[in-house]
Amino acid sequence: MADINIQRKKSSPSPWLLVLLVLVALGLLGYFLFRSDSTTPAEQPAPATTSATPVAPEADTTAQASPPPAEGTAAGGDAAAVADMAAEEAPATADELDTFARGEADSPDYGRRGLQMLTSSLSALADRADLRGDATVAERRNDLTSAMSRSSEPNASLRPGFVAVAGLLQAIQQKSYPDLEKPVAELGEQARALSGRTTAADQPALQAFFTKAATILQTLNEPTP
């Protein structure tokens, strides 16, 4: 009787095990893919943030800049103001003072206006090269400036201004004009006799003072002998 070789049949792997391995592999693959997708945006800079940042354009700065003043308006007004100031600061001449003294005695501001004209003329004269270095002239000029400053106060008397004018004229006369000693001394007496008011009763005395001062000023403006 022949021997029958009986071999045990090998068991094949369970299909469920294969399915489980496939699921695990898919799970791992999905995990890594998801992790890669979630970390990539955080690592890369967002270009939208840079483009969205507001930048001040040059057009805004230009729009806020003040436009240049129109010709003939602000600039013209400043030029007119400067011209008016220059006209007020220009020293009055002897002829202008004489014309004022003789023709505007009825003006309500006659005394103050005449004193201002005299002050401007004598201040310019005291700054002349041959008189500028004299100590007495400089001192009397300062006295006149102080007197005029006080005369601008309300209800202030003009008499200190007239006396200071006579004092400066005397200093100039003693420095360079010996022939004017008598008329300058007479003007000083007139100045001390003035009341300092500008009423109608004071107008004749004021007119005599200004007229005589204009005559002296005419000589002072001539070259020294």
PDB file of C-alpha atoms in Angstrom:
ATOM      1  CA  MET A   1       0.000   0.000   0.000  1.00  0.00           C
ATOM      2  CA  ALA A   2       1.430   3.338  -1.049  1.00  0.00           C
ATOM      3  CA  ASP A   3       2.293   5.968   1.544  1.00  0.00           C
ATOM      4  CA  ILE A   4       0.375   9.217   1.249  1.00  0.00           C
ATOM      5  CA  ASN A   5       2.437  12.319   2.086  1.00  0.00           C
ATOM      6  CA  ILE A   6       0.075  14.552   3.965  1.00  0.00           C
ATOM      7  CA  GLN A   7       1.318  18.180   4.355  1.00  0.00           C
ATOM      8  CA  ARG A   8      -0.429  20.748   6.611  1.00  0.00           C
ATOM      9  CA  LYS A   9      -1.816  23.571   4.635  1.00  0.00           C
ATOM     10  CA  LYS A  10      -0.215  26.916   5.598  1.00  0.00           C
ATOM     11  CA  SER A  11      -2.677  29.450   6.841  1.00  0.00           C
ATOM     12  CA  SER A  12      -2.863  32.646   4.742  1.00  0.00           C
ATOM     13  CA  PRO A  13      -2.718  36.054   6.521  1.00  0.00           C
ATOM     14  CA  SER A  14      -6.033  37.451   7.552  1.00  0.00           C
ATOM     15  CA  PRO A  15      -7.410  40.037   5.143  1.00  0.00           C
ATOM     16  CA  TRP A  16      -8.439  42.185   8.091  1.00  0.00           C
ATOM     17  CA  LEU A  17      -4.838  42.578   9.070  1.00  0.00           C
ATOM     18  CA  LEU A  18      -4.049  43.949   5.626  1.00  0.00           C
ATOM     19  CA  VAL A  19      -6.973  46.309   5.844  1.00  0.00           C
ATOM     20  CA  LEU A  20      -5.755  47.509   9.250  1.00  0.00           C
ATOM     21  CA  LEU A  21      -2.253  48.146   7.936  1.00  0.00           C
ATOM     22  CA  VAL A  22      -3.624  50.086   4.998  1.00  0.00           C
ATOM     23  CA  LEU A  23      -5.768  52.228   7.303  1.00  0.00           C
ATOM     24  CA  VAL A  24      -2.801  52.941   9.571  1.00  0.00           C
ATOM     25  CA  ALA A  25      -0.694  53.931   6.593  1.00  0.00           C
ATOM     26  CA  LEU A  26      -3.408  56.214   5.272  1.00  0.00           C
ATOM     27  CA  GLY A  27      -3.835  57.727   8.715  1.00  0.00           C
ATOM     28  CA  LEU A  28      -0.140  58.497   9.028  1.00  0.00           C
ATOM     29  CA  LEU A  29      -0.032  59.937   5.531  1.00  0.00           C
ATOM     30  CA  GLY A  30      -3.040  62.127   6.219  1.00  0.00           C
ATOM     31  CA  TYR A  31      -1.530  63.300   9.523  1.00  0.00           C
ATOM     32  CA  PHE A  32       1.723  64.423   7.901  1.00  0.00           C
ATOM     33  CA  LEU A  33      -0.097  66.071   5.009  1.00  0.00           C
ATOM     34  CA  PHE A  34      -2.376  67.965   7.387  1.00  0.00           C
ATOM     35  CA  ARG A  35       0.530  69.038   9.550  1.00  0.00           C
ATOM     36  CA  SER A  36       2.447  70.298   6.528  1.00  0.00           C
ATOM     37  CA  ASP A  37      -0.555  72.300   5.292  1.00  0.00           C
ATOM     38  CA  SER A  38      -1.194  73.884   8.706  1.00  0.00           C
ATOM     39  CA  THR A  39       2.423  74.952   9.364  1.00  0.00           C
ATOM     40  CA  THR A  40       3.240  76.359   5.908  1.00  0.00           C
ATOM     41  CA  PRO A  41       1.115  79.597   6.125  1.00  0.00           C
ATOM     42  CA  ALA A  42       2.489  80.419   9.578  1.00  0.00           C
ATOM     43  CA  GLU A  43       6.099  80.110   8.424  1.00  0.00           C
ATOM     44  CA  GLN A  44       5.658  82.280   5.332  1.00  0.00           C
ATOM     45  CA  PRO A  45       5.164  86.081   5.710  1.00  0.00           C
ATOM     46  CA  ALA A  46       1.811  87.344   4.617  1.00  0.00           C
ATOM     47  CA  PRO A  47       2.316  89.649   1.624  1.00  0.00           C
ATOM     48  CA  ALA A  48      -1.095  91.214   2.164  1.00  0.00           C
ATOM     49  CA  THR A  49       0.039  92.810   5.443  1.00  0.00           C
ATOM     50  CA  THR A  50       2.840  94.742   3.742  1.00  0.00           C
ATOM     51  CA  SER A  51       0.681  95.964   0.914  1.00  0.00           C
ATOM     52  CA  ALA A  52      -2.119  96.956   3.281  1.00  0.00           C
ATOM     53  CA  THR A  53       0.131  99.198   5.411  1.00  0.00           C
ATOM     54  CA  PRO A  54      -0.879 102.836   4.688  1.00  0.00           C
ATOM     55  CA  VAL A  55       1.885 105.060   3.364  1.00  0.00           C
ATOM     56  CA  ALA A  56       1.581 108.826   3.478  1.00  0.00           C
ATOM     57  CA  PRO A  57       1.663 109.946  -0.144  1.00  0.00           C
ATOM     58  CA  GLU A  58       3.535 113.044  -1.228  1.00  0.00           C
ATOM     59  CA  ALA A  59       0.320 114.395  -2.649  1.00  0.00           C
ATOM     60  CA  ASP A  60      -1.108 114.812   0.876  1.00  0.00           C
ATOM     61  CA  THR A  61       1.893 116.847   2.013  1.00  0.00           C
ATOM     62  CA  THR A  62       1.637 119.033  -1.042  1.00  0.00           C
ATOM     63  CA  ALA A  63      -2.056 119.550  -0.461  1.00  0.00           C
ATOM     64  CA  GLN A  64      -1.445 120.676   3.136  1.00  0.00           C
ATOM     65  CA  ALA A  65       1.275 123.171   2.183  1.00  0.00           C
ATOM     66  CA  SER A  66       0.190 126.792   2.373  1.00  0.00           C
ATOM     67  CA  PRO A  67      -0.123 128.443  -1.004  1.00  0.00           C
ATOM     68  CA  PRO A  68       2.167 131.408  -1.694  1.00  0.00           C
ATOM     69  CA  PRO A  69       0.603 134.798  -1.053  1.00  0.00           C
ATOM     70  CA  ALA A  70      -1.061 136.248  -4.078  1.00  0.00           C
ATOM     71  CA  GLU A  71       0.753 139.145  -5.658  1.00  0.00           C
ATOM     72  CA  GLY A  72      -0.716 142.438  -4.618  1.00  0.00           C
ATOM     73  CA  THR A  73      -2.506 141.051  -1.514  1.00  0.00           C
ATOM     74  CA  ALA A  74      -0.459 139.935   1.497  1.00  0.00           C
ATOM     75  CA  ALA A  75       2.902 140.771  -0.023  1.00  0.00           C
ATOM     76  CA  GLY A  76       1.577 144.051  -1.309  1.00  0.00           C
ATOM     77  CA  GLY A  77       0.138 144.861   2.113  1.00  0.00           C
ATOM     78  CA  ASP A  78       3.474 144.204   3.805  1.00  0.00           C
ATOM     79  CA  ALA A  79       5.258 146.400   1.294  1.00  0.00           C
ATOM     80  CA  ALA A  80       2.754 149.186   1.864  1.00  0.00           C
ATOM     81  CA  ALA A  81       3.187 148.876   5.637  1.00  0.00           C
ATOM     82  CA  VAL A  82       6.959 149.061   5.309  1.00  0.00           C
ATOM     83  CA  ALA A  83       6.637 152.100   3.066  1.00  0.00           C
ATOM     84  CA  ASP A  84       4.370 153.825   5.601  1.00  0.00           C
ATOM     85  CA  MET A  85       6.828 153.107   8.408  1.00  0.00           C
ATOM     86  CA  ALA A  86       9.708 154.450   6.348  1.00  0.00           C
ATOM     87  CA  ALA A  87       7.729 157.602   5.619  1.00  0.00           C
ATOM     88  CA  GLU A  88       6.998 158.111   9.333  1.00  0.00           C
ATOM     89  CA  GLU A  89      10.630 157.568  10.335  1.00  0.00           C
ATOM     90  CA  ALA A  90      12.062 159.898   7.698  1.00  0.00           C
ATOM     91  CA  PRO A  91      13.387 163.044   9.418  1.00  0.00           C
ATOM     92  CA  ALA A  92      11.484 166.226   8.720  1.00  0.00           C
ATOM     93  CA  THR A  93      13.395 168.954   6.916  1.00  0.00           C
ATOM     94  CA  ALA A  94      13.645 172.554   8.085  1.00  0.00           C
ATOM     95  CA  ASP A  95      11.355 173.665   5.242  1.00  0.00           C
ATOM     96  CA  GLU A  96       8.739 171.052   6.173  1.00  0.00           C
ATOM     97  CA  LEU A  97       8.812 172.160   9.788  1.00  0.00           C
ATOM     98  CA  ASP A  98       8.488 175.829   8.797  1.00  0.00           C
ATOM     99  CA  THR A  99       5.560 175.059   6.476  1.00  0.00           C
ATOM    100  CA  PHE A 100       3.872 173.084   9.234  1.00  0.00           C
ATOM    101  CA  ALA A 101       4.506 175.772  11.848  1.00  0.00           C
ATOM    102  CA  ARG A 102       3.010 178.551   9.724  1.00  0.00           C
ATOM    103  CA  GLY A 103       0.166 176.694   8.046  1.00  0.00           C
ATOM    104  CA  GLU A 104      -1.265 174.227  10.545  1.00  0.00           C
ATOM    105  CA  ALA A 105      -1.422 176.147  13.782  1.00  0.00           C
ATOM    106  CA  ASP A 106      -5.161 175.419  14.048  1.00  0.00           C
ATOM    107  CA  SER A 107      -4.596 171.664  14.078  1.00  0.00           C
ATOM    108  CA  PRO A 108      -5.803 170.062  17.347  1.00  0.00           C
ATOM    109  CA  ASP A 109      -2.593 167.998  17.521  1.00  0.00           C
ATOM    110  CA  TYR A 110      -0.372 170.908  16.552  1.00  0.00           C
ATOM    111  CA  GLY A 111       1.974 170.817  19.542  1.00  0.00           C
ATOM    112  CA  ARG A 112       2.549 167.066  19.572  1.00  0.00           C
ATOM    113  CA  ARG A 113       2.993 166.802  15.810  1.00  0.00           C
ATOM    114  CA  GLY A 114       5.466 169.695  15.684  1.00  0.00           C
ATOM    115  CA  LEU A 115       7.460 168.209  18.562  1.00  0.00           C
ATOM    116  CA  GLN A 116       7.637 164.866  16.748  1.00  0.00           C
ATOM    117  CA  MET A 117       8.926 166.556  13.595  1.00  0.00           C
ATOM    118  CA  LEU A 118      11.582 168.426  15.577  1.00  0.00           C
ATOM    119  CA  THR A 119      12.636 165.227  17.339  1.00  0.00           C
ATOM    120  CA  SER A 120      13.081 163.315  14.076  1.00  0.00           C
ATOM    121  CA  SER A 121      15.143 166.147  12.555  1.00  0.00           C
ATOM    122  CA  LEU A 122      17.416 166.609  15.577  1.00  0.00           C
ATOM    123  CA  SER A 123      17.934 162.862  16.080  1.00  0.00           C
ATOM    124  CA  ALA A 124      19.149 162.541  12.500  1.00  0.00           C
ATOM    125  CA  LEU A 125      21.323 165.627  12.920  1.00  0.00           C
ATOM    126  CA  ALA A 126      22.916 164.267  16.106  1.00  0.00           C
ATOM    127  CA  ASP A 127      23.932 161.161  14.188  1.00  0.00           C
ATOM    128  CA  ARG A 128      26.004 163.207  11.750  1.00  0.00           C
ATOM    129  CA  ALA A 129      29.678 162.225  11.572  1.00  0.00           C
ATOM    130  CA  ASP A 130      31.024 165.441  13.157  1.00  0.00           C
ATOM    131  CA  LEU A 131      28.528 165.290  16.048  1.00  0.00           C
ATOM    132  CA  ARG A 132      28.205 161.564  16.713  1.00  0.00           C
ATOM    133  CA  GLY A 133      31.215 161.269  19.022  1.00  0.00           C
ATOM    134  CA  ASP A 134      30.380 164.242  21.250  1.00  0.00           C
ATOM    135  CA  ALA A 135      29.385 163.073  24.745  1.00  0.00           C
ATOM    136  CA  THR A 136      27.183 166.097  25.494  1.00  0.00           C
ATOM    137  CA  VAL A 137      25.264 165.733  22.225  1.00  0.00           C
ATOM    138  CA  ALA A 138      24.708 162.032  22.921  1.00  0.00           C
ATOM    139  CA  GLU A 139      23.492 162.754  26.458  1.00  0.00           C
ATOM    140  CA  ARG A 140      21.045 165.446  25.343  1.00  0.00           C
ATOM    141  CA  ARG A 141      19.801 163.194  22.580  1.00  0.00           C
ATOM    142  CA  ASN A 142      19.037 160.505  25.170  1.00  0.00           C
ATOM    143  CA  ASP A 143      17.217 163.107  27.264  1.00  0.00           C
ATOM    144  CA  LEU A 144      15.037 163.980  24.276  1.00  0.00           C
ATOM    145  CA  THR A 145      14.272 160.315  23.613  1.00  0.00           C
ATOM    146  CA  SER A 146      13.193 159.819  27.232  1.00  0.00           C
ATOM    147  CA  ALA A 147      11.059 162.949  27.213  1.00  0.00           C
ATOM    148  CA  MET A 148       9.298 161.868  24.029  1.00  0.00           C
ATOM    149  CA  SER A 149       8.663 158.448  25.518  1.00  0.00           C
ATOM    150  CA  ARG A 150       6.963 160.005  28.547  1.00  0.00           C
ATOM    151  CA  SER A 151       4.959 162.405  26.396  1.00  0.00           C
ATOM    152  CA  SER A 152       3.083 159.485  24.823  1.00  0.00           C
ATOM    153  CA  GLU A 153       1.402 158.706  28.153  1.00  0.00           C
ATOM    154  CA  PRO A 154      -2.228 159.859  28.611  1.00  0.00           C
ATOM    155  CA  ASN A 155      -2.560 163.484  29.751  1.00  0.00           C
ATOM    156  CA  ALA A 156       1.224 163.912  29.750  1.00  0.00           C
ATOM    157  CA  SER A 157       2.684 167.403  29.399  1.00  0.00           C
ATOM    158  CA  LEU A 158       4.710 168.219  26.300  1.00  0.00           C
ATOM    159  CA  ARG A 159       6.896 170.730  28.155  1.00  0.00           C
ATOM    160  CA  PRO A 160       9.727 168.240  28.964  1.00  0.00           C
ATOM    161  CA  GLY A 161       9.931 167.461  25.246  1.00  0.00           C
ATOM    162  CA  PHE A 162      10.258 171.145  24.302  1.00  0.00           C
ATOM    163  CA  VAL A 163      12.939 171.684  26.974  1.00  0.00           C
ATOM    164  CA  ALA A 164      14.829 168.591  25.766  1.00  0.00           C
ATOM    165  CA  VAL A 165      14.703 169.888  22.172  1.00  0.00           C
ATOM    166  CA  ALA A 166      16.228 173.180  23.292  1.00  0.00           C
ATOM    167  CA  GLY A 167      18.893 171.328  25.267  1.00  0.00           C
ATOM    168  CA  LEU A 168      19.941 169.191  22.283  1.00  0.00           C
ATOM    169  CA  LEU A 169      20.028 172.259  20.034  1.00  0.00           C
ATOM    170  CA  GLN A 170      22.271 174.004  22.554  1.00  0.00           C
ATOM    171  CA  ALA A 171      24.681 171.041  22.662  1.00  0.00           C
ATOM    172  CA  ILE A 172      24.907 170.992  18.871  1.00  0.00           C
ATOM    173  CA  GLN A 173      25.386 174.768  18.754  1.00  0.00           C
ATOM    174  CA  GLN A 174      28.162 174.696  21.320  1.00  0.00           C
ATOM    175  CA  LYS A 175      29.899 171.910  19.438  1.00  0.00           C
ATOM    176  CA  SER A 176      30.004 173.421  15.946  1.00  0.00           C
ATOM    177  CA  TYR A 177      27.934 176.637  15.590  1.00  0.00           C
ATOM    178  CA  PRO A 178      29.158 179.465  17.830  1.00  0.00           C
ATOM    179  CA  ASP A 179      27.258 182.088  15.806  1.00  0.00           C
ATOM    180  CA  LEU A 180      23.931 180.560  16.845  1.00  0.00           C
ATOM    181  CA  GLU A 181      24.452 181.068  20.565  1.00  0.00           C
ATOM    182  CA  LYS A 182      21.919 183.894  20.913  1.00  0.00           C
ATOM    183  CA  PRO A 183      19.000 182.410  18.903  1.00  0.00           C
ATOM    184  CA  VAL A 184      19.454 178.998  20.550  1.00  0.00           C
ATOM    185  CA  ALA A 185      19.463 180.623  24.008  1.00  0.00           C
ATOM    186  CA  GLU A 186      16.267 182.496  23.119  1.00  0.00           C
ATOM    187  CA  LEU A 187      14.658 179.231  21.973  1.00  0.00           C
ATOM    188  CA  GLY A 188      15.558 177.686  25.326  1.00  0.00           C
ATOM    189  CA  GLU A 189      13.743 180.529  27.134  1.00  0.00           C
ATOM    190  CA  GLN A 190      10.707 179.994  24.914  1.00  0.00           C
ATOM    191  CA  ALA A 191      10.704 176.262  25.682  1.00  0.00           C
ATOM    192  CA  ARG A 192      10.769 176.853  29.435  1.00  0.00           C
ATOM    193  CA  ALA A 193       7.933 179.349  29.126  1.00  0.00           C
ATOM    194  CA  LEU A 194       5.598 176.887  27.363  1.00  0.00           C
ATOM    195  CA  SER A 195       2.853 175.344  29.454  1.00  0.00           C
ATOM    196  CA  GLY A 196       3.056 171.940  27.749  1.00  0.00           C
ATOM    197  CA  ARG A 197      -0.628 172.042  26.845  1.00  0.00           C
ATOM    198  CA  THR A 198      -2.109 172.286  23.359  1.00  0.00           C
ATOM    199  CA  THR A 199      -5.127 174.489  23.941  1.00  0.00           C
ATOM    200  CA  ALA A 200      -6.115 177.314  21.625  1.00  0.00           C
ATOM    201  CA  ALA A 201      -4.532 179.820  24.035  1.00  0.00           C
ATOM    202  CA  ASP A 202      -1.196 178.030  23.709  1.00  0.00           C
ATOM    203  CA  GLN A 203      -1.147 177.982  19.909  1.00  0.00           C
ATOM    204  CA  PRO A 204       0.604 181.362  19.374  1.00  0.00           C
ATOM    205  CA  ALA A 205       3.471 180.462  21.705  1.00  0.00           C
ATOM    206  CA  LEU A 206       3.811 177.046  20.077  1.00  0.00           C
ATOM    207  CA  GLN A 207       3.859 178.602  16.616  1.00  0.00           C
ATOM    208  CA  ALA A 208       6.584 181.055  17.618  1.00  0.00           C
ATOM    209  CA  PHE A 209       8.654 178.205  19.063  1.00  0.00           C
ATOM    210  CA  PHE A 210       8.344 175.990  15.986  1.00  0.00           C
ATOM    211  CA  THR A 211       9.034 178.839  13.579  1.00  0.00           C
ATOM    212  CA  LYS A 212      12.214 179.873  15.399  1.00  0.00           C
ATOM    213  CA  ALA A 213      13.319 176.201  15.662  1.00  0.00           C
ATOM    214  CA  ALA A 214      12.848 175.782  11.898  1.00  0.00           C
ATOM    215  CA  THR A 215      15.061 178.809  11.254  1.00  0.00           C
ATOM    216  CA  ILE A 216      17.807 177.456  13.499  1.00  0.00           C
ATOM    217  CA  LEU A 217      17.474 173.999  11.959  1.00  0.00           C
ATOM    218  CA  GLN A 218      17.962 175.498   8.502  1.00  0.00           C
ATOM    219  CA  THR A 219      21.376 176.811   9.579  1.00  0.00           C
ATOM    220  CA  LEU A 220      22.324 173.570  11.307  1.00  0.00           C
ATOM    221  CA  ASN A 221      21.711 171.620   8.100  1.00  0.00           C
ATOM    222  CA  GLU A 222      24.220 173.784   6.254  1.00  0.00           C
ATOM    223  CA  PRO A 223      27.903 172.665   6.177  1.00  0.00           C
ATOM    224  CA  THR A 224      29.906 173.844   9.175  1.00  0.00           C
ATOM    225  CA  PRO A 225      32.279 176.734   8.428  1.00  0.00           C
TER     226      PRO A 225
END
